[in-house]
Coordinates of C-alpha atoms in Angstrom, one line a residue:
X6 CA -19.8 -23.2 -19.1
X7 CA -17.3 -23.1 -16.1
X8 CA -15.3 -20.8 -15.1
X9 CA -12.3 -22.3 -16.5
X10 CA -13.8 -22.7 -20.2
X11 CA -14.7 -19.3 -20.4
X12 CA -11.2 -17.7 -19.3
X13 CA -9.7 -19.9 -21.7
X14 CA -12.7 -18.4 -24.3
X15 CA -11.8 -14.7 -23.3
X16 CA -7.9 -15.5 -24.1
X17 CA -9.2 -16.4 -26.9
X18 CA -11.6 -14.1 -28.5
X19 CA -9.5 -11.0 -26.4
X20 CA -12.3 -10.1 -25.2
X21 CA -12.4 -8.2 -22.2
X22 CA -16.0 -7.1 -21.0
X23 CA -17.5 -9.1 -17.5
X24 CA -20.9 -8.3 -15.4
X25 CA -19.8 -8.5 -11.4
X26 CA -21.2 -8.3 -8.4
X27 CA -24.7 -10.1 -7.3
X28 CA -26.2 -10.9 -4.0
X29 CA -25.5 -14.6 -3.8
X30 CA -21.9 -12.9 -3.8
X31 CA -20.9 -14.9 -7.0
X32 CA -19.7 -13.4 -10.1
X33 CA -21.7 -14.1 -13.2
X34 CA -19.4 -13.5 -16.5
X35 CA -21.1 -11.9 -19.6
X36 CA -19.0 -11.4 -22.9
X37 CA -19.6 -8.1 -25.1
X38 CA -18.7 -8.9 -28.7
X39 CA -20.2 -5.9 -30.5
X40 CA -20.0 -2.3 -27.8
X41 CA -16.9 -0.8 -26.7
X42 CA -15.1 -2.5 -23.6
X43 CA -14.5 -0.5 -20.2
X44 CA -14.5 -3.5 -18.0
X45 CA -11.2 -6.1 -17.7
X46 CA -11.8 -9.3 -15.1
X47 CA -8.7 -11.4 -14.0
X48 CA -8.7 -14.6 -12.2
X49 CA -6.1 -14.4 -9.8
X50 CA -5.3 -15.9 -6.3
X51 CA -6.0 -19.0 -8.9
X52 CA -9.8 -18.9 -7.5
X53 CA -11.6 -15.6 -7.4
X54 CA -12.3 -13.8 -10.4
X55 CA -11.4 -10.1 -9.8
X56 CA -12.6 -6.9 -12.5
X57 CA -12.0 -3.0 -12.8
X58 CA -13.2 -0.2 -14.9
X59 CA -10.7 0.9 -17.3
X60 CA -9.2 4.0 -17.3
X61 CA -11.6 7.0 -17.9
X62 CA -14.3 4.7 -16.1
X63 CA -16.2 3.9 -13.1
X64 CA -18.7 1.7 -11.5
X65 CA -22.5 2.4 -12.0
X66 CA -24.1 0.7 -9.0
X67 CA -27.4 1.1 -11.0
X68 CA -26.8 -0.5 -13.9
X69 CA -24.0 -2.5 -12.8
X70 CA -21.5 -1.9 -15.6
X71 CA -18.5 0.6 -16.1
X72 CA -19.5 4.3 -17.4
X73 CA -17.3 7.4 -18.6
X74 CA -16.0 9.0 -15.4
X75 CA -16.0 13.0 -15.8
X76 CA -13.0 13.8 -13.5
X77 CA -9.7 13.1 -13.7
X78 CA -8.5 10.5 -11.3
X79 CA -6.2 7.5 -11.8
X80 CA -7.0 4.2 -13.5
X81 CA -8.9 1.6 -10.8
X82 CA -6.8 -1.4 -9.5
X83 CA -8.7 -5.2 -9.7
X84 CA -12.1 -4.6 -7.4
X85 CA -13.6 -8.0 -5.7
X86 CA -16.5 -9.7 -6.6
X87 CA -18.3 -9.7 -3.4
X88 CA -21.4 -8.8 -1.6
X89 CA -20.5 -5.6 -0.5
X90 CA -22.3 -2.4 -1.4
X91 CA -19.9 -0.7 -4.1
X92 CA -20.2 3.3 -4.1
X93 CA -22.0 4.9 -6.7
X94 CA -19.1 7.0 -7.3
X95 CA -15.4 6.4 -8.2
X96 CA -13.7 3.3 -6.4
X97 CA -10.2 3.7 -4.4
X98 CA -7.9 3.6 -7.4
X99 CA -4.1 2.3 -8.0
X100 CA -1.8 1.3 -10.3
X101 CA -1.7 -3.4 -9.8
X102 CA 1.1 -5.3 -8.8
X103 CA 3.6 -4.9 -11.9
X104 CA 2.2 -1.9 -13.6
X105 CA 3.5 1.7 -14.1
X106 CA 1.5 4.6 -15.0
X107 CA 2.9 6.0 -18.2
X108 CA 2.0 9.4 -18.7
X109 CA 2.2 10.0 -21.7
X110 CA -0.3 6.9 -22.2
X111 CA -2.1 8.0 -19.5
X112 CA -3.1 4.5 -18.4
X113 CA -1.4 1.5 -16.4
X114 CA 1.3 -0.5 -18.2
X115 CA 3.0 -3.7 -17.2
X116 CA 6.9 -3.2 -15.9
X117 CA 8.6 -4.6 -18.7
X118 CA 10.7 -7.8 -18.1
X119 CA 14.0 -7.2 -16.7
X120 CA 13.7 -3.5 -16.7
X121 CA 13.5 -2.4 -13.5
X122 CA 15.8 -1.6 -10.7
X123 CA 16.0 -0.6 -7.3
X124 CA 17.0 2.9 -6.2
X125 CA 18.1 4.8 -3.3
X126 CA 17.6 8.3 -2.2
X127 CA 18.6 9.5 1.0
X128 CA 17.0 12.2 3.3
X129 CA 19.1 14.9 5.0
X130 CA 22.7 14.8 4.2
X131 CA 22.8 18.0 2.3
X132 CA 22.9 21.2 3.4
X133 CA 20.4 23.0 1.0
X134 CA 18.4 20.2 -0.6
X135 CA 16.1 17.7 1.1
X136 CA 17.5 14.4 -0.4
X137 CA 20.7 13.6 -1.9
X138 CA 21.9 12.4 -5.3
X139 CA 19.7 9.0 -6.5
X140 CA 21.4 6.0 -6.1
X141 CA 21.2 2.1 -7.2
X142 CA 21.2 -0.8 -4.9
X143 CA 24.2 -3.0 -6.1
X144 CA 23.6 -6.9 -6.3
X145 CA 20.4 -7.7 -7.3
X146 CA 19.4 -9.9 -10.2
X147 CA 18.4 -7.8 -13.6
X148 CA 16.9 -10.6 -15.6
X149 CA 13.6 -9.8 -14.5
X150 CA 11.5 -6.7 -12.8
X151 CA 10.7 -6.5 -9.3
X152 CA 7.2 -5.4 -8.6
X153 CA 7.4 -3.8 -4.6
X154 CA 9.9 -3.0 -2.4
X155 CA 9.2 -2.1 1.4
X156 CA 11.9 -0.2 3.5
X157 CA 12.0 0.2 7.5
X158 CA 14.2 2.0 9.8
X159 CA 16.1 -0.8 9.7
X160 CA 16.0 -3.1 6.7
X161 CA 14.9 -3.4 2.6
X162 CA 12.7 -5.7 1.1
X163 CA 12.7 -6.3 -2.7
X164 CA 9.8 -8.9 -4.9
X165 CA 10.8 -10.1 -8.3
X166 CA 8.2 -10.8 -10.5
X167 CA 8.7 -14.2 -10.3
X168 CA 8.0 -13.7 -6.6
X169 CA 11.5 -14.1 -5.3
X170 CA 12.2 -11.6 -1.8
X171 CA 15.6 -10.0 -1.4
X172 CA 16.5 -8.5 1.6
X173 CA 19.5 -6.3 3.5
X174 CA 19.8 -4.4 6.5
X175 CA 20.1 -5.1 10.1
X176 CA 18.9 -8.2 11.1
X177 CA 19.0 -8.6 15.2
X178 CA 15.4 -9.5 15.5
X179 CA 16.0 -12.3 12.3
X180 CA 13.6 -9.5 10.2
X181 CA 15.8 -10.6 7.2
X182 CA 14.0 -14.5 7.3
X183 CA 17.7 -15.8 6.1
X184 CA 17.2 -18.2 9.4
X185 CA 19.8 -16.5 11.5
X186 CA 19.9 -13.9 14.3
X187 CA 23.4 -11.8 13.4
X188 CA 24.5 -8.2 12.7
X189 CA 23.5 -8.3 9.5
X190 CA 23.6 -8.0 5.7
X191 CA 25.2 -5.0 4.0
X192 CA 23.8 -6.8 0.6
X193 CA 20.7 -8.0 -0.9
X194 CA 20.3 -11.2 -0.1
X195 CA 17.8 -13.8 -1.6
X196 CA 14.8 -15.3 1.2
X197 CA 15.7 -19.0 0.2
X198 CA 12.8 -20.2 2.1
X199 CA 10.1 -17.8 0.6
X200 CA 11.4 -19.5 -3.0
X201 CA 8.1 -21.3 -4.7
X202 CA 5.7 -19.1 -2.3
X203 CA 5.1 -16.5 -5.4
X204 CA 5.2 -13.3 -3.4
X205 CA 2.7 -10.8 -4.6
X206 CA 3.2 -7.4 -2.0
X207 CA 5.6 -7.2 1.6
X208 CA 5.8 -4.9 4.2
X209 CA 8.3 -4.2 7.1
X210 CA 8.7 -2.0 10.3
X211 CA 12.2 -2.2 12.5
X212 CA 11.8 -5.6 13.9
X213 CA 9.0 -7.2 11.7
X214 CA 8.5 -8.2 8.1
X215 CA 5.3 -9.7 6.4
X216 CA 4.8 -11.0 2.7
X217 CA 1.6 -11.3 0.7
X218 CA 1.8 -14.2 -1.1
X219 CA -0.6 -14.7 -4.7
X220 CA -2.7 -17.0 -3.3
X221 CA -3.6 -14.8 -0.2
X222 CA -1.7 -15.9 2.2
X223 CA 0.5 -14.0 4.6
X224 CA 3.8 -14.9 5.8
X225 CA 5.9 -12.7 8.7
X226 CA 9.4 -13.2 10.6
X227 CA 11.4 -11.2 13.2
X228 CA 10.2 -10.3 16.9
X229 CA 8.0 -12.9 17.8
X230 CA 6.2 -10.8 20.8
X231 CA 3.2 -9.7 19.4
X232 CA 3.8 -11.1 15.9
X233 CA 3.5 -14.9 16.9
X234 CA 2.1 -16.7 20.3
X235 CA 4.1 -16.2 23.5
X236 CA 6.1 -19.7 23.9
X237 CA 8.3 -18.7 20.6
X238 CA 12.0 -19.5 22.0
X239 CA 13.9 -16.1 22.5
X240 CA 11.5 -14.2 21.1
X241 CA 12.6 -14.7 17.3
X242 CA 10.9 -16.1 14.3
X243 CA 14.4 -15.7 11.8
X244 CA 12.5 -18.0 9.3
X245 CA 9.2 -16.8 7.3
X246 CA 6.1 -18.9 8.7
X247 CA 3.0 -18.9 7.7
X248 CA -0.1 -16.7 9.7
X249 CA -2.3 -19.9 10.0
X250 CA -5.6 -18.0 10.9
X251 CA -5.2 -16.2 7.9
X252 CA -6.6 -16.2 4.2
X253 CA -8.0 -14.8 1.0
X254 CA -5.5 -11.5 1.8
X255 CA -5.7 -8.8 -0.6
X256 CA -3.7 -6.0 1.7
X257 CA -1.3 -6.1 4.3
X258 CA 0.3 -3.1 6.6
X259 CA 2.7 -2.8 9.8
X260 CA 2.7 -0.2 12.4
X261 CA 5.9 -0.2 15.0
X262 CA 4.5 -3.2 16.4
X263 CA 0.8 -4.2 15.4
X264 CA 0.0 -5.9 12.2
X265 CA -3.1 -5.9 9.7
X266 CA -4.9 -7.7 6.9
X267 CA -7.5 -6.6 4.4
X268 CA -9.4 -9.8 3.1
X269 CA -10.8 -9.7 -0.6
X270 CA -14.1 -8.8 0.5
X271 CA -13.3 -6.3 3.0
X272 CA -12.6 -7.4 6.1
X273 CA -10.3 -6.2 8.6
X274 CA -8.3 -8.4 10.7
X275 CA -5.5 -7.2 13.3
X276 CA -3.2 -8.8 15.7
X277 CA -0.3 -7.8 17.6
X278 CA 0.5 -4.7 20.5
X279 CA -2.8 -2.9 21.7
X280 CA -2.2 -1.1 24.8
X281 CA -3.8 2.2 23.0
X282 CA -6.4 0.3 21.7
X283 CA -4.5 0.2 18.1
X284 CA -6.2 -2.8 17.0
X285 CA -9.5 -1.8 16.9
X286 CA -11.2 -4.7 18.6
X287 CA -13.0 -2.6 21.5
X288 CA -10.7 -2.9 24.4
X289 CA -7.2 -2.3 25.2
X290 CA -4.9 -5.2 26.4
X291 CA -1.0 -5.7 25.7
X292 CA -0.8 -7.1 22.9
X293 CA -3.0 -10.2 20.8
X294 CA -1.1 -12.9 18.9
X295 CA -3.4 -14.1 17.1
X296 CA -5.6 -12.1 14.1
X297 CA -8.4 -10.6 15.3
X298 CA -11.7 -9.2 13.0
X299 CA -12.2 -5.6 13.7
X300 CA -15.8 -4.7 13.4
X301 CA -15.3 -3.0 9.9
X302 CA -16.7 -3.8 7.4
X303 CA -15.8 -2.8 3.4
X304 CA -12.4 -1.8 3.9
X305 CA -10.6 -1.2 0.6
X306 CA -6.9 0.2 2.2
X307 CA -5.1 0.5 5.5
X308 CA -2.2 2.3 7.0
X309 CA -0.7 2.0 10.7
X310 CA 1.8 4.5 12.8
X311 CA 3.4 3.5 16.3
X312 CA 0.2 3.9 17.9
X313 CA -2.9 4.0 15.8
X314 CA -4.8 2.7 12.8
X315 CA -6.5 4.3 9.7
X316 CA -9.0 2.3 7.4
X317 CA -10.5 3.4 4.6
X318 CA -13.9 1.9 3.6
X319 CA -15.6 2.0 0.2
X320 CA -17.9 5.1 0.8
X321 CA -14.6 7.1 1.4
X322 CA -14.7 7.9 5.1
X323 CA -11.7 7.4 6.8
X324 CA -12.2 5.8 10.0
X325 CA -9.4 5.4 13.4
X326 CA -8.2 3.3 15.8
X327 CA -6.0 3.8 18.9
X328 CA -4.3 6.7 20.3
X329 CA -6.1 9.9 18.2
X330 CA -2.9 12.0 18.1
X331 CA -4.1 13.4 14.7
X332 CA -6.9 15.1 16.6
X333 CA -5.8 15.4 20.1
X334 CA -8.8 13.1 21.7
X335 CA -8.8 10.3 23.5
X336 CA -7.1 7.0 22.3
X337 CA -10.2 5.2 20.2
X338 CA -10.0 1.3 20.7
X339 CA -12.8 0.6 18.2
X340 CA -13.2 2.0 14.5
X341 CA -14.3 5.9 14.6
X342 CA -15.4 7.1 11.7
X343 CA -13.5 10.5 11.0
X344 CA -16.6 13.0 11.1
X345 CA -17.9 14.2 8.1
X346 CA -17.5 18.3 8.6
X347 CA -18.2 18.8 5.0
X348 CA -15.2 16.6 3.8
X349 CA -14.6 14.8 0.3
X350 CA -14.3 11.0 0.4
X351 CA -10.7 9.7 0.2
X352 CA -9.3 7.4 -2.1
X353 CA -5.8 6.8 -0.5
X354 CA -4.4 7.1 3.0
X355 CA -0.7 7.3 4.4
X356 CA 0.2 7.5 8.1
X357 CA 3.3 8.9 10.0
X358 CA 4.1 8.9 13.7
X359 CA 2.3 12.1 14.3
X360 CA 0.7 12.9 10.9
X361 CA -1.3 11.5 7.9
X362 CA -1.6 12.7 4.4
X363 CA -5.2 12.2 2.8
X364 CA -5.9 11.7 -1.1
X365 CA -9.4 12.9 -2.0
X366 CA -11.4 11.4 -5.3
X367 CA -10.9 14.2 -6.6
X368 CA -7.0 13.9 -6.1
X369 CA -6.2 17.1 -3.6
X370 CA -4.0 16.6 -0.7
X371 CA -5.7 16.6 2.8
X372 CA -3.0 17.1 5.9
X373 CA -4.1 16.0 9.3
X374 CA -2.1 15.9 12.6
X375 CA 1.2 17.3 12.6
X376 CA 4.8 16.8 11.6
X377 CA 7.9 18.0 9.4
X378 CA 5.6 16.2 6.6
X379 CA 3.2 18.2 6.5
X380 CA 5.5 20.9 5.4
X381 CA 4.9 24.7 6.5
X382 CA 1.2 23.8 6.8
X383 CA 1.4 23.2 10.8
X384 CA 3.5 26.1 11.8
X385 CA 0.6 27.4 13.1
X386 CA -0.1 24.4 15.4
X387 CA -1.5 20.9 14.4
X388 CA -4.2 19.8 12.3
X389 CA -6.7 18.4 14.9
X390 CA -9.2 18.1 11.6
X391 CA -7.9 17.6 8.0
X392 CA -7.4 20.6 6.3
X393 CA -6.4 20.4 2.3
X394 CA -3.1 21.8 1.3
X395 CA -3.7 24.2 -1.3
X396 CA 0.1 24.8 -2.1
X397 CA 0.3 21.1 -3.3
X398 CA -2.6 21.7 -6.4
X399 CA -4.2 19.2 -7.8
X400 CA -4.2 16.1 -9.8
X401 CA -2.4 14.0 -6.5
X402 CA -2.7 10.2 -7.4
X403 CA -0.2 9.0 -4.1
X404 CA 1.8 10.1 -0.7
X405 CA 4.5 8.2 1.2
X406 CA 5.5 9.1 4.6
X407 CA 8.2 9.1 6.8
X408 CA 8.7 11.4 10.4
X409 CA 10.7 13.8 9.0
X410 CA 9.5 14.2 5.2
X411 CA 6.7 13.0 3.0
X412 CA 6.6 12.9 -1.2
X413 CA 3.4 13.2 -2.9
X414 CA 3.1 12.1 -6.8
X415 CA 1.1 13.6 -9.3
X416 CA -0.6 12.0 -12.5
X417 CA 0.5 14.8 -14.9
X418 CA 3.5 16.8 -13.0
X419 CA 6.9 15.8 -11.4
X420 CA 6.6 14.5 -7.4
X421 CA 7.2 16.9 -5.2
X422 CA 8.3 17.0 -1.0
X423 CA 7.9 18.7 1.9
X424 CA 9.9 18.5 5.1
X425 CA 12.9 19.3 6.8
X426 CA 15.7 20.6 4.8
X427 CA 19.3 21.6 6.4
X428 CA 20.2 24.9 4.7
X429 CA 23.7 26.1 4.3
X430 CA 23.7 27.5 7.5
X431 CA 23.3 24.0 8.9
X432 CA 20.1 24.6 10.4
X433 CA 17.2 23.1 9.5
X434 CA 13.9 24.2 8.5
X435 CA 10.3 23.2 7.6
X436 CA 10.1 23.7 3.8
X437 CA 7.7 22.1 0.9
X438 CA 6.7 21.8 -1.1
X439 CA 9.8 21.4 -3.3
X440 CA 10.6 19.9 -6.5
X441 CA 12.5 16.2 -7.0
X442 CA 14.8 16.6 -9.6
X443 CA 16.6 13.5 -11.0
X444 CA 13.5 11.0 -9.9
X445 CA 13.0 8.8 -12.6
X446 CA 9.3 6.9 -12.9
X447 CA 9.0 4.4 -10.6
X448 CA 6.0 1.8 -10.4
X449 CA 6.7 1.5 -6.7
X450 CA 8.2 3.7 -3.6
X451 CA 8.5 3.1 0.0
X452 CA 9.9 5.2 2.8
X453 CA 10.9 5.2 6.2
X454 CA 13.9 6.8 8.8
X455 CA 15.9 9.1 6.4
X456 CA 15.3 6.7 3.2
X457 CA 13.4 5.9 0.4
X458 CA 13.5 3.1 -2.2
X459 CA 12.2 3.1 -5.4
X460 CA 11.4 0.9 -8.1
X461 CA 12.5 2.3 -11.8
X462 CA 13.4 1.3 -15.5
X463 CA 16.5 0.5 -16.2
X464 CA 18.9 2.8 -17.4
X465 CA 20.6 1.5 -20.7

């Protein structure tokens, strides 16, 4: 039976129950018709077929199937058939492209069609609260969801589920891809040339954006030096263009001028400014403009500041790259694993210029580093190790990050911030963590500058 028949025989019977994972790295498919299901496979990327435990699950390495999990962490995203050693314990875990978490459901569900939209909430404008009232981003299309969003200090991103981009913001580097080089766009306005691509995930920094596409495939525009070779004309790409060296893409990040890839069976690939040793690629040299492989392997996430790299591998460890400003050493220019010291293993990772916030399998927050995101934790000097944040509690699922403040989101409470906050006096002060009011669900957030963007349902 290929592969083919017996997707169109699971649509079928609705059955949901695959084997995964074997030596010769290909998937082998087995259908359950009589136990209970805790296994769902997808083909997607239209080639490789892709599985995850259900909710309440996780992957037994020695009997190679989905068992009840006995803590409480969130629901796993699609996991690669590959040859890669998988973890005998709980796998990094995510809501996928599209999905929520509902609560009260306490699983993923898909973003219903035309329900979502895109909202605003701005850092620092008022004197005795950390954010300002929530607003929506004018001029987008409501007929059907958008499943990512990306903000930099200097431009917005949007993905339709149709795979459509929007963008607004300044555009002097052409980091809008509209094919221009101008002031820029006060608006949304659609990527025509990104049309037909089916965007899955984007990313963006001040000069640079990238976009995922379904099929693996990355895309990027704006400041060519770094991002492209050296004989780009005037130093602009203004139209997306393909990454040719590139394929099979699962993850892509952005520091403030280096650029990554995670490839579906782990592999780390990095291009762009290195003169701290960013990339990872054992040496330090101005830049690279062409994706490099980093000698990593089994990376399941990624995050980049200005000046260094984080990767996250299966087992949990966090490993770094580039100038180690979280601990105060030397810049690293290959991967260093973070050293164990009787730490947890991570499931989630989130970098700022000066600071990173840590997500543990077991869902406490870890602060390392330090900045106003780390709230009052660092008053006493920085974090050269991680250090968990007790005043947070637990049940964290997911951080974002920006210089000034950082929101972390919890499966079973309201998100919370910490960060600087200009009290009535007009000075401002270190506080956190302190409670969002007005944030609705959202099935995505991203932040950067004094702004965040989030995706939400609609409100009638």
């Amino acid at each position: 039976m290929t592969k083919e028949q017996l997707v169109d025989l699971l649509l079928q019977t609705e059955q949901e129950l695959l084997t995964v994972g074997h030596s010769d790295g290909t998937c082998t498919l087995e259908i359950d018709f009589e136990s209970d299901l805790h296994m769902m496979c997808e083909v997607v990327f239209d080639e490789v077929l892709t599985c995850k435990c259900l909710h309440g699950f996780k992957y037994d390495l020695s009997t190679n199937t989905c068992v009840k999990r006995t803590n409480n962490i969130n629901s796993c995203d699609l996991q690669q058939c590959s040859t890669s050693k998988r973890n005998q314990d709980d796998v990094v875990c995510s809501c996928g492209v599209g999905e929520q978490w509902d609560k009260k459901a306490d699983k993923c569900t898909a973003v219903q069609l035309g329900g979502t939209e895109v909202l605003q909430l701005q850092h620092g404008n008022t004197n005795g609260s950390m954010f300002g009232e929530v607003e929506r981003i004018h001029d987008l299309p409501n007929d059907e969801p958008f499943i990512d969003v990306a903000v930099s200090q200097s431009h917005s991103l949007v993905v339709t589920e149709s795979g459509t981009v929007f963008s607004w913001g300044q555009n002097d580097a052409g980091q809008l891809g509209l094919g221009v080089v101008d002031k820029g766009q006060s608006t949304p306005q659609r990527v025509h040339t990104l049309v037909g691509t089916r965007i899955a995930k984007v990313a963006a920094t001040k000069l640079h954006s990238l976009a995922l596409t379904r099929d693996g495939l990355v895309y990027a525009w704006g400041n060519a030096r770094g991002l492209f070779p050296d004989d780009v004309v005037n130093n602009v790409v203004s139209i997306p263009t393909q990454i040719a060296q590139l394929s099979n893409i699962v993850q892509i990040a952005v520091g403030n001028a280096h650029f990554l890839a995670v490839t579906r069976k782990g592999k780390l690939f990095s291009w762009g400014k290195n003169d701290v040793g960013q990339l990872g690629i054992g040496k330090v040299s101005k830049r690279k403009t062409k994706p490099i492989e980093v000698p990593l392997s089994n990376v399941v996430a990624v995050a980049a500041a200005a000046e260094y790299t984080l990767a996250l591998t299966d087992d949990g460890v966090v490993h770094m790259m580039g100038a180690l400003v979280l601990t105060g050493q030397p810049e690293s220019i290959q991967p260093t694993p973070l050293p164990a010291l009787g730490l947890p293993a991570f499931q989630s990772i989130a970098t700022a210029s000066t600071y990173a916030l840590l997500i543990t399998r077991s869902n406490q927050v870890f602060g390392w580093g330090e900045g106003a995101g780390l709230g009052p934790a660092t008053q006493d000097g920085p974090l050269f190790t991680p250090k968990e944040l007790p005043a947070l509690g637990p049940g964290a699922t997911h951080a974002v990050v920006s210089d000034k403040f950082s929101i972390v989101e919890f499966l079973d409470s309201e998100p919370v911030a910490l960060g600087e906050q200009k009290m009535d006096q007009g000075q401002v002060a270190i506080v956190g963590p302190a409670a969002l009011p007005g944030i609705p669900p959202h099935s995505a957030i991203s932040c950067a500058g004094r702004v965040c963007l989030f995706l939400a349902p609609s409100i009638p």
